[in-house]
CSV table of C-alpha atoms in Angstrom, one decimal:
chain,number,residue,atom,x,y,z
T,1,UNK,CA,-5.7,-38.3,13.9
T,2,UNK,CA,-8.7,-36.1,14.6
T,3,UNK,CA,-8.6,-32.4,15.2
T,4,UNK,CA,-10.9,-31.1,17.9
T,5,UNK,CA,-11.8,-27.5,17.2
T,6,UNK,CA,-13.0,-26.7,20.7
T,7,UNK,CA,-14.1,-23.3,21.9
T,8,UNK,CA,-14.9,-22.0,18.4
T,9,UNK,CA,-17.9,-19.7,18.7
T,10,UNK,CA,-19.3,-17.3,16.3
T,11,UNK,CA,-18.4,-13.9,17.6
T,12,UNK,CA,-18.0,-11.1,15.1
T,13,UNK,CA,-16.4,-7.9,16.3
T,14,UNK,CA,-17.7,-5.8,13.4
T,15,UNK,CA,-16.1,-3.0,11.6
T,16,UNK,CA,-18.8,-0.8,10.1
T,17,UNK,CA,-16.9,0.7,7.3
T,18,UNK,CA,-18.3,4.2,6.6
T,19,UNK,CA,-16.4,7.2,5.4
T,20,UNK,CA,-13.8,6.9,8.1
T,21,UNK,CA,-14.1,3.1,8.7
T,22,UNK,CA,-14.1,3.8,12.4
T,23,UNK,CA,-17.3,2.7,14.1
T,24,UNK,CA,-17.5,-0.6,15.8
T,25,UNK,CA,-20.4,-2.9,16.8
T,26,UNK,CA,-20.4,-6.2,18.6
T,27,UNK,CA,-22.8,-8.8,17.3
T,28,UNK,CA,-23.2,-12.1,19.1
T,29,UNK,CA,-25.9,-14.3,17.6
T,30,UNK,CA,-27.0,-16.9,20.3
T,31,UNK,CA,-29.0,-19.3,18.2
T,32,UNK,CA,-30.4,-20.1,14.7
T,33,UNK,CA,-33.1,-17.5,15.0
T,34,UNK,CA,-30.6,-14.7,15.7
T,35,UNK,CA,-28.7,-16.0,12.6
T,36,UNK,CA,-31.7,-15.9,10.4
T,37,UNK,CA,-32.5,-12.3,11.6
T,38,UNK,CA,-29.0,-11.2,10.8
T,39,UNK,CA,-29.0,-12.6,7.3
T,40,UNK,CA,-32.5,-11.4,6.5
T,41,UNK,CA,-31.2,-8.1,5.2
T,42,UNK,CA,-28.3,-6.9,2.9
T,43,UNK,CA,-26.9,-5.0,5.9
T,44,UNK,CA,-26.8,-8.1,7.9
T,45,UNK,CA,-24.6,-9.9,5.4
T,46,UNK,CA,-22.2,-7.0,5.2
T,47,UNK,CA,-22.1,-6.7,9.0
T,48,UNK,CA,-21.1,-10.4,9.2
T,49,UNK,CA,-18.5,-10.1,6.4
T,50,UNK,CA,-17.0,-7.0,8.0
T,51,UNK,CA,-16.7,-8.9,11.3
T,52,UNK,CA,-14.6,-11.6,9.5
T,53,UNK,CA,-12.2,-9.0,8.1
T,54,UNK,CA,-12.0,-7.3,11.5
T,55,UNK,CA,-11.1,-10.7,13.1
T,56,UNK,CA,-8.3,-11.1,10.6
T,57,UNK,CA,-6.9,-7.7,11.8
T,58,UNK,CA,-6.8,-9.0,15.4
T,59,UNK,CA,-3.4,-9.5,17.2
T,60,UNK,CA,-3.8,-13.2,17.1
T,61,UNK,CA,-3.7,-13.1,13.3
T,62,UNK,CA,-2.5,-10.4,10.9
T,63,UNK,CA,-2.6,-7.5,13.4
T,64,UNK,CA,0.5,-9.0,15.1
T,65,UNK,CA,1.3,-12.7,15.2
T,66,UNK,CA,1.3,-13.3,11.4
T,67,UNK,CA,2.8,-10.0,10.5
T,68,UNK,CA,5.5,-8.1,12.4
T,69,UNK,CA,5.9,-10.2,15.5
T,70,UNK,CA,5.8,-14.1,15.8
T,71,UNK,CA,6.6,-15.1,12.2
T,72,UNK,CA,9.2,-12.3,11.8
T,73,UNK,CA,10.9,-13.1,15.1
T,74,UNK,CA,11.3,-16.8,14.2
T,75,UNK,CA,12.7,-15.8,10.8
T,76,UNK,CA,15.5,-14.0,12.7
T,77,UNK,CA,14.6,-10.5,11.6
T,78,UNK,CA,15.3,-8.9,15.0
T,79,UNK,CA,17.3,-9.1,18.1
T,80,UNK,CA,14.9,-9.1,21.0
T,81,UNK,CA,16.0,-7.9,24.4
T,82,UNK,CA,17.1,-10.8,26.7
T,83,UNK,CA,14.8,-9.6,29.4
T,84,UNK,CA,11.8,-10.4,27.3
T,85,UNK,CA,11.7,-14.2,27.8
T,86,UNK,CA,8.8,-14.8,25.4
T,87,UNK,CA,10.4,-13.0,22.4
T,88,UNK,CA,13.7,-14.6,23.3
T,89,UNK,CA,12.1,-18.0,23.3
T,90,UNK,CA,10.6,-17.3,19.9
T,91,UNK,CA,13.9,-16.1,18.5
T,92,UNK,CA,15.6,-19.4,19.5
T,93,UNK,CA,12.8,-21.6,18.1
T,94,UNK,CA,11.8,-22.7,21.7
T,95,UNK,CA,8.3,-23.7,20.7
T,96,UNK,CA,7.7,-25.7,23.9
T,97,UNK,CA,7.9,-22.5,26.0
T,98,UNK,CA,4.6,-22.1,27.7
T,99,UNK,CA,4.0,-18.5,26.5
T,100,UNK,CA,4.9,-19.5,23.0
T,101,UNK,CA,2.5,-22.4,23.1
T,102,UNK,CA,-0.3,-20.1,24.3
T,103,UNK,CA,0.4,-17.7,21.4
T,104,UNK,CA,0.4,-20.5,18.8
T,105,UNK,CA,-2.9,-21.8,20.3
T,106,UNK,CA,-4.4,-18.4,20.1
T,107,UNK,CA,-3.4,-18.0,16.4
T,108,UNK,CA,-4.8,-21.4,15.6
T,109,UNK,CA,-8.1,-21.0,17.4
T,110,UNK,CA,-8.7,-17.5,16.0
T,111,UNK,CA,-8.0,-18.6,12.5
T,112,UNK,CA,-10.4,-21.5,12.7
T,113,UNK,CA,-12.9,-19.3,14.5
T,114,UNK,CA,-12.8,-17.0,11.5
T,115,UNK,CA,-13.0,-19.8,9.0
T,116,UNK,CA,-16.1,-21.0,10.8
T,117,UNK,CA,-17.6,-17.6,10.4
T,118,UNK,CA,-16.8,-17.7,6.7
T,119,UNK,CA,-18.7,-21.0,6.5
T,120,UNK,CA,-21.7,-19.5,8.3
T,121,UNK,CA,-21.8,-16.6,5.7
T,122,UNK,CA,-21.3,-19.0,2.8
T,123,UNK,CA,-24.2,-21.2,3.9
T,124,UNK,CA,-26.5,-18.2,4.3
T,125,UNK,CA,-25.4,-16.6,1.0
T,126,UNK,CA,-26.6,-19.7,-0.8
T,127,UNK,CA,-30.0,-19.2,0.8
T,128,UNK,CA,-30.1,-15.4,0.2
T,129,UNK,CA,-32.5,-15.3,-2.7
T,130,UNK,CA,-34.4,-12.1,-2.6
T,131,UNK,CA,-32.0,-10.5,-0.1
T,132,UNK,CA,-28.8,-10.0,-2.1
T,133,UNK,CA,-28.5,-8.7,-5.7
T,134,UNK,CA,-26.8,-11.0,-8.1
T,135,UNK,CA,-23.6,-9.0,-8.2
T,136,UNK,CA,-23.5,-8.9,-4.4
T,137,UNK,CA,-24.1,-12.6,-4.2
T,138,UNK,CA,-21.2,-13.3,-6.5
T,139,UNK,CA,-18.8,-10.8,-4.9
T,140,UNK,CA,-19.5,-11.9,-1.3
T,141,UNK,CA,-19.4,-15.6,-2.1
T,142,UNK,CA,-16.1,-15.2,-4.0
T,143,UNK,CA,-14.6,-13.2,-1.2
T,144,UNK,CA,-15.5,-15.7,1.5
T,145,UNK,CA,-14.2,-18.6,-0.5
T,146,UNK,CA,-10.9,-16.8,-1.0
T,147,UNK,CA,-10.7,-15.8,2.7
T,148,UNK,CA,-11.3,-19.4,3.7
T,149,UNK,CA,-8.6,-20.6,1.4
T,150,UNK,CA,-6.3,-17.8,2.6
T,151,UNK,CA,-6.6,-18.6,6.2
T,152,UNK,CA,-6.3,-22.4,5.7
T,153,UNK,CA,-3.2,-21.8,3.6
T,154,UNK,CA,-1.4,-19.8,6.3
T,155,UNK,CA,-2.3,-22.4,8.9
T,156,UNK,CA,-0.7,-25.0,6.6
T,157,UNK,CA,2.3,-22.8,5.9
T,158,UNK,CA,2.8,-22.3,9.7
T,159,UNK,CA,1.9,-25.7,11.2
T,160,UNK,CA,2.2,-28.0,8.2
T,161,UNK,CA,5.2,-30.1,7.0
T,162,UNK,CA,8.0,-29.0,4.7
T,163,UNK,CA,6.0,-29.5,1.5
T,164,UNK,CA,8.9,-30.0,-0.8
T,165,UNK,CA,10.0,-32.9,1.4
T,166,UNK,CA,6.8,-34.4,2.7
T,167,UNK,CA,3.7,-33.5,0.6
T,168,UNK,CA,1.9,-36.6,1.8
T,169,UNK,CA,2.4,-35.9,5.5
T,170,UNK,CA,-0.5,-35.0,7.7
T,171,UNK,CA,-1.0,-31.3,8.0
T,172,UNK,CA,-4.2,-29.5,9.1
T,173,UNK,CA,-8.0,-30.0,8.8
T,174,UNK,CA,-10.0,-28.2,6.2
T,175,UNK,CA,-13.2,-26.9,7.7
T,176,UNK,CA,-16.2,-26.4,5.3
T,177,UNK,CA,-18.9,-26.6,7.9
T,178,UNK,CA,-20.7,-24.0,10.1
T,179,UNK,CA,-21.0,-26.5,12.9
T,180,UNK,CA,-18.3,-27.3,15.5
T,181,UNK,CA,-17.3,-30.8,14.5
T,182,UNK,CA,-14.3,-33.1,14.8
T,183,UNK,CA,-12.3,-32.9,11.7
T,184,UNK,CA,-9.6,-35.3,10.4
T,185,UNK,CA,-6.1,-34.1,9.6
T,186,UNK,CA,-5.6,-34.1,5.8
T,187,UNK,CA,-2.3,-34.4,4.0
T,188,UNK,CA,-0.7,-31.2,2.9
T,189,UNK,CA,-1.1,-32.1,-0.8
T,190,UNK,CA,-4.8,-32.9,-0.3
T,191,UNK,CA,-5.4,-29.6,1.5
T,192,UNK,CA,-3.7,-27.6,-1.2
T,193,UNK,CA,-5.0,-29.4,-4.4
T,194,UNK,CA,-8.4,-30.7,-3.3
T,195,UNK,CA,-9.5,-27.8,-1.1
T,196,UNK,CA,-7.5,-24.5,-1.3
T,197,UNK,CA,-7.1,-24.4,-5.1
T,198,UNK,CA,-10.7,-25.7,-5.6
T,199,UNK,CA,-12.0,-22.8,-3.5
T,200,UNK,CA,-9.8,-20.3,-5.3
T,201,UNK,CA,-10.9,-21.6,-8.7
T,202,UNK,CA,-14.5,-21.0,-7.7
T,203,UNK,CA,-13.7,-17.6,-6.2
T,204,UNK,CA,-12.1,-16.6,-9.5
T,205,UNK,CA,-15.1,-17.6,-11.5
T,206,UNK,CA,-17.4,-15.6,-9.2
T,207,UNK,CA,-15.2,-12.5,-9.0
T,208,UNK,CA,-14.1,-12.2,-12.6
T,209,UNK,CA,-17.4,-10.9,-13.8
T,210,UNK,CA,-18.6,-9.1,-10.7
T,211,UNK,CA,-15.9,-7.4,-8.6
T,212,UNK,CA,-16.0,-3.7,-9.0
T,213,UNK,CA,-12.3,-3.5,-8.5
T,214,UNK,CA,-11.7,-4.5,-12.1
T,215,UNK,CA,-13.3,-1.5,-13.6
T,216,UNK,CA,-13.1,1.0,-10.8
T,217,UNK,CA,-10.0,0.1,-8.7
T,218,UNK,CA,-9.7,0.2,-4.9
T,219,UNK,CA,-12.4,2.9,-4.5
T,220,UNK,CA,-11.0,4.0,-1.2
T,221,UNK,CA,-13.2,7.1,-1.0
T,222,UNK,CA,-16.8,7.8,-0.7
T,223,UNK,CA,-19.1,10.5,-2.1
T,224,UNK,CA,-21.8,11.7,0.2
T,225,UNK,CA,-24.7,9.7,-1.2
T,226,UNK,CA,-22.9,6.5,-2.3
T,227,UNK,CA,-23.4,3.1,-0.8
T,228,UNK,CA,-20.5,1.7,1.0
T,229,UNK,CA,-21.2,-2.0,0.5
T,230,UNK,CA,-19.0,-2.7,-2.5
T,231,UNK,CA,-16.3,-0.1,-1.9
T,232,UNK,CA,-13.0,-0.1,-0.2
T,233,UNK,CA,-11.8,-3.0,-2.3
T,234,UNK,CA,-8.3,-2.9,-0.9
T,235,UNK,CA,-9.8,-3.9,2.5
T,236,UNK,CA,-11.4,-7.0,0.9
T,237,UNK,CA,-10.2,-10.2,-0.8
T,238,UNK,CA,-10.8,-8.8,-4.2
T,239,UNK,CA,-10.3,-10.3,-7.6
T,240,UNK,CA,-6.7,-9.2,-8.1
T,241,UNK,CA,-5.7,-10.2,-4.5
T,242,UNK,CA,-7.3,-13.6,-5.2
T,243,UNK,CA,-5.2,-14.1,-8.3
T,244,UNK,CA,-2.1,-13.2,-6.4
T,245,UNK,CA,-3.0,-15.7,-3.7
T,246,UNK,CA,-3.5,-18.3,-6.4
T,247,UNK,CA,0.0,-17.6,-7.7
T,248,UNK,CA,1.4,-17.8,-4.2
T,249,UNK,CA,-0.2,-21.2,-3.6
T,250,UNK,CA,1.0,-22.6,-7.0
T,251,UNK,CA,4.5,-21.5,-6.2
T,252,UNK,CA,4.3,-23.2,-2.8
T,253,UNK,CA,3.4,-26.5,-4.3
T,254,UNK,CA,6.1,-26.2,-6.9
T,255,UNK,CA,3.9,-25.8,-9.9
T,256,UNK,CA,5.9,-22.9,-11.4
T,257,UNK,CA,4.2,-23.0,-14.8
T,258,UNK,CA,0.8,-22.5,-13.2
T,259,UNK,CA,2.2,-19.8,-10.8
T,260,UNK,CA,3.6,-18.0,-13.8
T,261,UNK,CA,0.2,-18.1,-15.6
T,262,UNK,CA,-1.5,-16.5,-12.6
T,263,UNK,CA,1.2,-13.9,-12.1
T,264,UNK,CA,1.2,-12.9,-15.7
T,265,UNK,CA,-2.6,-12.6,-15.7
T,266,UNK,CA,-2.0,-9.8,-13.2
T,267,UNK,CA,1.2,-8.2,-14.5
T,268,UNK,CA,-0.1,-8.1,-18.1
T,269,UNK,CA,-3.3,-6.4,-17.2
T,270,UNK,CA,-3.1,-2.7,-17.9
T,271,UNK,CA,-5.8,-2.1,-15.3
T,272,UNK,CA,-3.6,-3.5,-12.5
T,273,UNK,CA,-0.9,-0.8,-13.1
T,274,UNK,CA,-3.7,1.8,-13.4
T,275,UNK,CA,-5.4,0.8,-10.2
T,276,UNK,CA,-2.3,-0.1,-8.2
T,277,UNK,CA,0.5,2.2,-9.4
T,278,UNK,CA,4.0,2.2,-8.0
T,279,UNK,CA,4.7,4.4,-5.0
T,280,UNK,CA,5.5,7.9,-6.0
T,281,UNK,CA,9.0,8.9,-4.7
T,282,UNK,CA,8.2,12.6,-5.0
T,283,UNK,CA,5.4,12.2,-2.5
T,284,UNK,CA,7.4,9.7,-0.3
T,285,UNK,CA,11.0,10.9,0.1
T,286,UNK,CA,10.3,14.6,0.2
T,287,UNK,CA,7.4,14.2,2.7
T,288,UNK,CA,8.6,14.1,6.3
T,289,UNK,CA,5.2,14.7,8.0
T,290,UNK,CA,2.8,12.1,6.4
T,291,UNK,CA,4.6,9.7,4.1
T,292,UNK,CA,2.8,6.6,2.8
T,293,UNK,CA,5.4,4.2,4.3
T,294,UNK,CA,3.3,1.1,3.6
T,295,UNK,CA,3.4,2.0,-0.1
T,296,UNK,CA,-0.4,1.5,0.0
T,297,UNK,CA,-1.0,2.2,-3.7
T,298,UNK,CA,0.8,-1.1,-4.5
T,299,UNK,CA,-1.1,-3.2,-1.9
T,300,UNK,CA,-3.7,-5.6,-3.5
T,301,UNK,CA,-5.4,-6.3,-0.2
T,302,UNK,CA,-4.7,-5.4,3.4
T,303,UNK,CA,-6.3,-4.9,6.8
T,304,UNK,CA,-7.6,-1.8,8.6
T,305,UNK,CA,-5.7,-1.3,11.8
T,306,UNK,CA,-7.0,1.7,13.7
T,307,UNK,CA,-4.3,1.6,16.3
T,308,UNK,CA,-1.5,0.8,13.9
T,309,UNK,CA,0.7,3.6,15.4
T,310,UNK,CA,0.8,1.5,18.6
T,311,UNK,CA,2.8,-1.1,16.8
T,312,UNK,CA,5.7,1.3,16.4
T,313,UNK,CA,5.3,2.7,19.9
T,314,UNK,CA,5.1,-0.7,21.6
T,315,UNK,CA,7.6,-2.7,19.6
T,316,UNK,CA,10.0,-0.6,17.4
T,317,UNK,CA,10.6,2.7,19.2
T,318,UNK,CA,13.9,2.5,21.1
T,319,UNK,CA,12.6,5.1,23.5
T,320,UNK,CA,9.1,3.8,24.2
T,321,UNK,CA,8.9,0.1,23.5
T,322,UNK,CA,10.7,-1.0,26.7
T,323,UNK,CA,11.2,-4.8,27.1
T,324,UNK,CA,9.3,-5.4,23.8
T,325,UNK,CA,11.8,-3.5,21.7
T,326,UNK,CA,12.5,-5.3,18.4
T,327,UNK,CA,15.5,-4.2,16.3
T,328,UNK,CA,18.0,-5.9,14.1
T,329,UNK,CA,21.6,-6.4,15.3
T,330,UNK,CA,24.0,-3.5,14.9
T,331,UNK,CA,25.2,-2.7,11.3
T,332,UNK,CA,22.8,-5.4,9.9
T,333,UNK,CA,20.5,-3.0,8.0
T,334,UNK,CA,23.0,-0.8,6.2
T,335,UNK,CA,25.8,-3.4,5.8
T,336,UNK,CA,24.0,-6.7,5.2
T,337,UNK,CA,20.3,-6.1,4.4
T,338,UNK,CA,20.9,-3.2,1.9
T,339,UNK,CA,24.5,-3.9,1.3
T,340,UNK,CA,25.3,-0.3,0.6
T,341,UNK,CA,22.3,0.3,-1.6
T,342,UNK,CA,21.1,3.1,0.6
T,343,UNK,CA,19.3,4.9,-2.3
T,344,UNK,CA,16.6,2.1,-1.9
T,345,UNK,CA,13.3,3.7,-1.1
T,346,UNK,CA,12.7,1.1,1.6
T,347,UNK,CA,15.9,2.0,3.4
T,348,UNK,CA,15.2,5.7,3.2
T,349,UNK,CA,11.6,5.4,4.4
T,350,UNK,CA,11.3,2.3,6.6
T,351,UNK,CA,14.5,2.6,8.7
T,352,UNK,CA,16.1,5.3,10.8
T,353,UNK,CA,19.1,5.4,13.0
T,354,UNK,CA,18.1,4.1,16.5
T,355,UNK,CA,17.9,6.7,19.2
T,356,UNK,CA,18.0,6.3,23.0
T,357,UNK,CA,20.6,5.6,25.6
T,358,UNK,CA,23.1,3.0,24.5
T,359,UNK,CA,21.3,2.3,21.2
T,360,UNK,CA,22.9,1.7,17.9
T,361,UNK,CA,22.0,0.4,14.5
T,362,UNK,CA,18.5,1.0,12.9
T,363,UNK,CA,14.9,1.0,14.1
T,364,UNK,CA,12.0,0.0,11.8
T,365,UNK,CA,9.6,2.9,11.3
T,366,UNK,CA,7.3,1.3,8.7
T,367,UNK,CA,4.4,1.6,11.1
T,368,UNK,CA,5.4,4.9,12.8
T,369,UNK,CA,2.6,7.4,13.2
T,370,UNK,CA,2.2,10.2,10.7
T,371,UNK,CA,0.5,13.6,10.8
T,372,UNK,CA,-2.9,13.9,9.2
T,373,UNK,CA,-2.6,16.1,6.1
T,374,UNK,CA,-4.5,19.3,6.7
T,375,UNK,CA,-7.7,19.6,4.8
T,376,UNK,CA,-8.0,16.0,3.8
T,377,UNK,CA,-10.8,13.6,4.1
T,378,UNK,CA,-10.4,10.7,6.6
T,379,UNK,CA,-10.7,8.3,3.7
T,380,UNK,CA,-7.7,9.9,2.0
T,381,UNK,CA,-5.6,9.3,5.1
T,382,UNK,CA,-6.4,5.7,5.4
T,383,UNK,CA,-2.9,4.5,4.6
T,384,UNK,CA,-2.0,5.6,8.1
T,385,UNK,CA,-4.2,2.8,9.5
T,386,UNK,CA,-3.5,0.2,6.7
T,387,UNK,CA,-1.3,-3.0,6.7
T,388,UNK,CA,-0.5,-5.2,3.8
T,389,UNK,CA,-1.6,-8.8,3.3
T,390,UNK,CA,-0.7,-9.2,-0.4
T,391,UNK,CA,1.5,-6.8,-2.3
T,392,UNK,CA,1.8,-6.5,-6.1
T,393,UNK,CA,5.6,-6.7,-5.6
T,394,UNK,CA,5.2,-10.3,-4.6
T,395,UNK,CA,3.6,-11.1,-7.9
T,396,UNK,CA,6.7,-9.7,-9.7
T,397,UNK,CA,8.9,-11.9,-7.5
T,398,UNK,CA,6.8,-15.0,-8.2
T,399,UNK,CA,7.0,-14.3,-11.9
T,400,UNK,CA,10.8,-13.9,-11.6
T,401,UNK,CA,11.2,-17.2,-9.7
T,402,UNK,CA,9.0,-19.1,-12.2
T,403,UNK,CA,10.4,-17.9,-15.6
T,404,UNK,CA,12.2,-20.7,-17.3
T,405,UNK,CA,14.8,-18.4,-18.9
T,406,UNK,CA,17.4,-16.8,-16.6
T,407,UNK,CA,17.4,-13.4,-18.4
T,408,UNK,CA,13.6,-13.2,-18.0
T,409,UNK,CA,13.9,-13.9,-14.3
T,410,UNK,CA,16.3,-11.0,-13.9
T,411,UNK,CA,13.9,-9.0,-16.0
T,412,UNK,CA,11.0,-9.2,-13.6
T,413,UNK,CA,13.4,-8.6,-10.7
T,414,UNK,CA,14.8,-5.5,-12.3
T,415,UNK,CA,11.3,-4.1,-12.8
T,416,UNK,CA,10.8,-4.2,-9.0
T,417,UNK,CA,14.3,-2.8,-8.4
T,418,UNK,CA,13.5,0.1,-10.7
T,419,UNK,CA,10.3,0.7,-8.7
T,420,UNK,CA,12.5,0.9,-5.5
T,421,UNK,CA,15.0,3.4,-7.0
T,422,UNK,CA,17.7,0.9,-7.7
T,423,UNK,CA,19.8,0.2,-10.8
T,424,UNK,CA,19.1,-2.9,-12.9
T,425,UNK,CA,21.2,-6.0,-12.3
T,426,UNK,CA,23.1,-7.8,-15.0
T,427,UNK,CA,22.5,-11.5,-15.7
T,428,UNK,CA,25.1,-13.5,-13.7
T,429,UNK,CA,24.0,-17.0,-12.6
T,430,UNK,CA,21.2,-19.0,-11.1
T,431,UNK,CA,22.8,-18.8,-7.7
T,432,UNK,CA,23.2,-15.0,-7.9
T,433,UNK,CA,19.6,-14.6,-9.0
T,434,UNK,CA,18.3,-16.6,-6.0
T,435,UNK,CA,20.4,-14.6,-3.6
T,436,UNK,CA,19.2,-11.4,-5.1
T,437,UNK,CA,15.6,-12.6,-4.9
T,438,UNK,CA,15.9,-13.6,-1.3
T,439,UNK,CA,17.4,-10.1,-0.6
T,440,UNK,CA,14.3,-8.6,-2.2
T,441,UNK,CA,12.0,-10.6,0.1
T,442,UNK,CA,14.0,-9.6,3.2
T,443,UNK,CA,13.8,-5.9,2.2
T,444,UNK,CA,10.3,-5.8,1.0
T,445,UNK,CA,8.3,-7.9,3.5
T,446,UNK,CA,9.9,-6.8,6.8
T,447,UNK,CA,7.0,-6.5,9.3
T,448,UNK,CA,4.6,-8.4,7.1
T,449,UNK,CA,5.4,-12.1,7.9
T,450,UNK,CA,6.3,-13.4,4.4
T,451,UNK,CA,10.0,-13.9,5.1
T,452,UNK,CA,9.5,-17.0,7.4
T,453,UNK,CA,7.3,-18.6,4.8
T,454,UNK,CA,9.9,-18.0,2.1
T,455,UNK,CA,12.6,-19.8,4.1
T,456,UNK,CA,10.2,-22.7,4.9
T,457,UNK,CA,9.0,-23.1,1.3
T,458,UNK,CA,12.5,-23.2,-0.1
T,459,UNK,CA,13.8,-25.1,2.9
T,460,UNK,CA,17.0,-23.1,3.0
T,461,UNK,CA,19.4,-21.9,5.7
T,462,UNK,CA,19.1,-18.5,7.3
T,463,UNK,CA,22.5,-17.3,6.3
T,464,UNK,CA,24.7,-15.1,8.5
T,465,UNK,CA,24.4,-12.1,6.1
T,466,UNK,CA,20.6,-12.5,6.1
T,467,UNK,CA,20.3,-12.9,9.8
T,468,UNK,CA,19.2,-9.9,11.8
T,469,UNK,CA,19.5,-11.7,15.1
T,470,UNK,CA,23.2,-12.6,15.3
T,471,UNK,CA,26.0,-13.4,12.9
T,472,UNK,CA,25.4,-17.2,12.8
T,473,UNK,CA,24.0,-19.3,10.0
T,474,UNK,CA,20.9,-21.2,11.1
T,475,UNK,CA,20.5,-24.4,9.1
T,476,UNK,CA,17.2,-25.5,7.6
T,477,UNK,CA,15.7,-28.0,10.0
T,478,UNK,CA,12.2,-29.3,10.3
T,479,UNK,CA,12.0,-28.6,14.0
T,480,UNK,CA,12.7,-25.0,13.3
T,481,UNK,CA,10.4,-24.5,10.3
T,482,UNK,CA,7.4,-26.8,11.3
T,483,UNK,CA,5.6,-25.3,14.3
T,484,UNK,CA,3.9,-27.8,16.6
T,485,UNK,CA,0.1,-28.1,16.5
T,486,UNK,CA,-1.5,-26.8,19.7
T,487,UNK,CA,-1.5,-29.3,22.5
T,488,UNK,CA,-5.0,-30.6,23.3
T,489,UNK,CA,-6.0,-30.2,19.6
T,490,UNK,CA,-4.9,-33.7,18.5
T,491,UNK,CA,-6.0,-37.0,20.0
T,492,UNK,CA,-3.5,-39.9,20.1
T,493,UNK,CA,-0.7,-38.1,18.4
């Protein structure tokens, strides 16, 4: 089979990340000469790279489809209104619905468009002698390799086979070219071991001795005369985020020992806790006007979403979302999801009793707008326009799942429960541990897309008490967890 990556053009909608990260510029190189002109300066490289990150924040990718909407709906997080036929089709795994097919095609095309852009930057980085400083060369190349791996991995997790059942089944193409070419489908195992992990190994080698995040942390602020180029590391695929991604990939392929090594490399690093501290409940629970509901201090990498407030308004507000309104079934949040543990910071800050005529249950307010603190710099308010791609909490969960000794598994899990205001669990059994771990994923990653990928990786049922759509159990089935490749992209299937 051959993939035809049609209609992939190099269009970067560029985020010029100054103090407020708010100015935009469209850049559309038409030919090789325009490309050479762009990459003739340091600023040109950063313009292109910023465009890639901005593309990742688009609604086709992590600004909607791969965060709070498409992948959350198919994991039964919400109960869409019946009048919305698209969301209803998604929630019933109706992947042949025309609107669903168009959405999946948009996600696929945008992902490979962005991958192509990564390859353009990578090719020009290798020809950048005299333009980029050595540190910049290593940081930018490491970032782009990690982003390329990150995007391919999510396309494989979405459209690829159930890996634990069919690792040798055909999955997706891996694009390493800046040219629009026909690419063969590779097996899932080949994509993961020969391509994704290879790119991450090289990214780690490049970033380990060059990424300023290691010594200086996220650097989400700017003094008046400082350069912006290597700052805002939480908005980039930095060294720590790359290590977390490597742990995520190893867990997916079932190499728990390697996943644990990568996770421990992060969790044993004192600088990680220094640079990415646990959310402060004193600033969170007692702050009603501008709480940091995304727990941004714990996010290893995320996206800048200037209009993030519209997510709440258009999808999660019972009074404003209209036909798009997404909410779990009545009593699910308090009774099933948190099972009475209402002291959990996530319950207290991410959910509120639904308002509006005829409404009941809870509404998700994770992305609700907040007031700008008076007298603060725009950069200190950035958590209001920030969405997570990789959280430090996931690294704790990976370590917990991969530890060979049951008590150690509970140990990692209890560290995260403490961070969320919960009491420690006693060691009970393997089954109890996995149920508790699944519960953590369901609570922690609502609105961030990781829940569907957990169900698919483990190939387990969506049990009735974990199901925010209705009270049924939905069995693990390949036709539910393996999304169809876009029509027209495959010849002679």
